[in-house]
Amino acid sequence: MWELRSQPGVSPLHPVLTFSSIAIFALVGFTALLVGLGEAVMYRGIVLHAFLTSGRVR
């Protein structure tokens, strides 16, 4: 299946570190970061909205 011996002219990490795999990994990581930031902002907005509309005066 996978040859562990390095062949001349071919990097042993060639199947792993292709440009497309790095680009996909970066895209997935960036998307996860955006989703995490969006969830944090949404949660803060919900808490702020609940605080401002609770009708209690401090």
Tab-separated table of N, CA and C in Angstrom:
chain	number	residue	atom	x	y	z
A	1	MET	N	0.832	-1.191	0.000
A	1	MET	CA	0.000	0.000	0.000
A	1	MET	C	0.878	1.257	0.000
A	2	TRP	N	1.450	1.642	1.155
A	2	TRP	CA	2.350	2.785	1.213
A	2	TRP	C	3.784	2.287	1.316
A	3	GLU	N	4.617	2.804	0.476
A	3	GLU	CA	6.032	2.469	0.526
A	3	GLU	C	6.706	3.346	1.574
A	4	LEU	N	7.343	2.739	2.547
A	4	LEU	CA	8.036	3.503	3.572
A	4	LEU	C	9.406	3.963	3.105
A	5	ARG	N	9.977	3.253	2.133
A	5	ARG	CA	11.283	3.651	1.625
A	5	ARG	C	11.137	4.863	0.717
A	6	SER	N	12.024	5.819	0.889
A	6	SER	CA	11.972	7.015	0.062
A	6	SER	C	12.479	6.690	-1.336
A	7	GLN	N	11.732	7.092	-2.326
A	7	GLN	CA	12.143	6.895	-3.702
A	7	GLN	C	12.926	8.125	-4.148
A	8	PRO	N	13.868	7.956	-5.047
A	8	PRO	CA	14.671	9.108	-5.472
A	8	PRO	C	13.811	10.171	-6.156
A	9	GLY	N	13.981	11.409	-5.703
A	9	GLY	CA	13.245	12.512	-6.313
A	9	GLY	C	11.863	12.735	-5.741
A	10	VAL	N	11.439	11.897	-4.800
A	10	VAL	CA	10.099	12.041	-4.230
A	10	VAL	C	10.246	12.189	-2.727
A	11	SER	N	9.663	13.232	-2.194
A	11	SER	CA	9.715	13.439	-0.749
A	11	SER	C	8.861	12.390	-0.047
A	12	PRO	N	9.311	11.863	1.090
A	12	PRO	CA	8.490	10.868	1.792
A	12	PRO	C	7.191	11.457	2.334
A	13	LEU	N	7.122	12.781	2.471
A	13	LEU	CA	5.900	13.420	2.956
A	13	LEU	C	5.019	13.936	1.824
A	14	HIS	N	5.329	13.558	0.608
A	14	HIS	CA	4.617	14.109	-0.540
A	14	HIS	C	3.105	13.920	-0.486
A	15	PRO	N	2.576	12.756	-0.139
A	15	PRO	CA	1.111	12.628	-0.152
A	15	PRO	C	0.430	13.495	0.906
A	16	VAL	N	1.145	13.873	1.955
A	16	VAL	CA	0.527	14.614	3.050
A	16	VAL	C	0.591	16.116	2.792
A	17	LEU	N	1.747	16.615	2.426
A	17	LEU	CA	1.943	18.056	2.331
A	17	LEU	C	1.830	18.552	0.899
A	18	THR	N	0.669	18.393	0.310
A	18	THR	CA	0.430	18.994	-0.993
A	18	THR	C	-0.202	20.357	-0.779
A	19	PHE	N	-0.146	21.184	-1.791
A	19	PHE	CA	-0.711	22.532	-1.650
A	19	PHE	C	-2.203	22.474	-1.377
A	20	SER	N	-2.903	21.570	-2.044
A	20	SER	CA	-4.353	21.515	-1.858
A	20	SER	C	-4.723	21.066	-0.451
A	21	SER	N	-3.962	20.121	0.119
A	21	SER	CA	-4.289	19.679	1.478
A	21	SER	C	-4.007	20.787	2.492
A	22	ILE	N	-2.927	21.544	2.282
A	22	ILE	CA	-2.638	22.669	3.179
A	22	ILE	C	-3.706	23.748	3.033
A	23	ALA	N	-4.135	24.010	1.802
A	23	ALA	CA	-5.159	25.031	1.574
A	23	ALA	C	-6.484	24.625	2.206
A	24	ILE	N	-6.851	23.358	2.091
A	24	ILE	CA	-8.098	22.882	2.697
A	24	ILE	C	-8.005	22.970	4.214
A	25	PHE	N	-6.872	22.571	4.774
A	25	PHE	CA	-6.690	22.644	6.229
A	25	PHE	C	-6.784	24.088	6.719
A	26	ALA	N	-6.161	25.017	5.985
A	26	ALA	CA	-6.216	26.432	6.370
A	26	ALA	C	-7.638	26.969	6.264
A	27	LEU	N	-8.356	26.569	5.224
A	27	LEU	CA	-9.735	27.031	5.051
A	27	LEU	C	-10.635	26.517	6.166
A	28	VAL	N	-10.465	25.246	6.531
A	28	VAL	CA	-11.261	24.674	7.620
A	28	VAL	C	-10.932	25.365	8.943
A	29	GLY	N	-9.656	25.605	9.200
A	29	GLY	CA	-9.272	26.287	10.429
A	29	GLY	C	-9.798	27.709	10.495
A	30	PHE	N	-9.719	28.431	9.381
A	30	PHE	CA	-10.222	29.806	9.345
A	30	PHE	C	-11.729	29.838	9.529
A	31	THR	N	-12.435	28.884	8.911
A	31	THR	CA	-13.890	28.811	9.068
A	31	THR	C	-14.259	28.513	10.513
A	32	ALA	N	-13.537	27.596	11.149
A	32	ALA	CA	-13.810	27.288	12.558
A	32	ALA	C	-13.555	28.503	13.437
A	33	LEU	N	-12.516	29.270	13.123
A	33	LEU	CA	-12.237	30.487	13.884
A	33	LEU	C	-13.364	31.503	13.730
A	34	LEU	N	-13.848	31.678	12.502
A	34	LEU	CA	-14.950	32.614	12.277
A	34	LEU	C	-16.216	32.169	12.993
A	35	VAL	N	-16.507	30.877	12.965
A	35	VAL	CA	-17.696	30.361	13.647
A	35	VAL	C	-17.570	30.578	15.149
A	36	GLY	N	-16.393	30.326	15.699
A	36	GLY	CA	-16.186	30.535	17.130
A	36	GLY	C	-16.350	31.989	17.526
A	37	LEU	N	-15.787	32.896	16.724
A	37	LEU	CA	-15.944	34.323	17.018
A	37	LEU	C	-17.396	34.748	16.877
A	38	GLY	N	-18.081	34.226	15.875
A	38	GLY	CA	-19.496	34.558	15.688
A	38	GLY	C	-20.346	34.083	16.842
A	39	GLU	N	-20.068	32.885	17.349
A	39	GLU	CA	-20.823	32.386	18.496
A	39	GLU	C	-20.570	33.238	19.729
A	40	ALA	N	-19.328	33.649	19.940
A	40	ALA	CA	-19.016	34.481	21.106
A	40	ALA	C	-19.730	35.823	21.019
A	41	VAL	N	-19.709	36.444	19.841
A	41	VAL	CA	-20.379	37.735	19.665
A	41	VAL	C	-21.887	37.575	19.829
A	42	MET	N	-22.438	36.496	19.286
A	42	MET	CA	-23.877	36.266	19.392
A	42	MET	C	-24.282	36.069	20.852
A	43	TYR	N	-23.491	35.311	21.593
A	43	TYR	CA	-23.797	35.083	23.008
A	43	TYR	C	-23.759	36.396	23.783
A	44	ARG	N	-22.736	37.218	23.536
A	44	ARG	CA	-22.651	38.510	24.229
A	44	ARG	C	-23.837	39.394	23.859
A	45	GLY	N	-24.248	39.347	22.604
A	45	GLY	CA	-25.394	40.145	22.183
A	45	GLY	C	-26.681	39.700	22.851
A	46	ILE	N	-26.865	38.388	23.000
A	46	ILE	CA	-28.058	37.869	23.669
A	46	ILE	C	-28.064	38.285	25.131
A	47	VAL	N	-26.919	38.164	25.796
A	47	VAL	CA	-26.834	38.543	27.209
A	47	VAL	C	-27.078	40.045	27.365
A	48	LEU	N	-26.486	40.849	26.489
A	48	LEU	CA	-26.686	42.296	26.564
A	48	LEU	C	-28.147	42.656	26.310
A	49	HIS	N	-28.755	42.012	25.326
A	49	HIS	CA	-30.158	42.285	25.030
A	49	HIS	C	-31.044	41.914	26.217
A	50	ALA	N	-30.781	40.767	26.834
A	50	ALA	CA	-31.569	40.360	27.996
A	50	ALA	C	-31.384	41.344	29.148
A	51	PHE	N	-30.168	41.836	29.334
A	51	PHE	CA	-29.908	42.796	30.413
A	51	PHE	C	-30.622	44.118	30.149
A	52	LEU	N	-30.577	44.584	28.900
A	52	LEU	CA	-31.163	45.890	28.594
A	52	LEU	C	-32.686	45.857	28.559
A	53	THR	N	-33.279	44.706	28.295
A	53	THR	CA	-34.738	44.620	28.164
A	53	THR	C	-35.384	43.925	29.348
A	54	SER	N	-34.651	43.740	30.438
A	54	SER	CA	-35.233	43.028	31.580
A	54	SER	C	-36.191	43.903	32.375
A	55	GLY	N	-36.147	45.212	32.192
A	55	GLY	CA	-37.056	46.096	32.890
A	55	GLY	C	-36.606	46.468	34.283
A	56	ARG	N	-35.485	45.937	34.716
A	56	ARG	CA	-34.990	46.282	36.049
A	56	ARG	C	-34.102	47.512	35.960
A	57	VAL	N	-34.258	48.394	36.915
A	57	VAL	CA	-33.414	49.585	36.967
A	57	VAL	C	-32.480	49.443	38.150
A	58	ARG	N	-31.193	49.584	37.898
A	58	ARG	CA	-30.235	49.450	38.996
A	58	ARG	C	-29.856	50.810	39.511
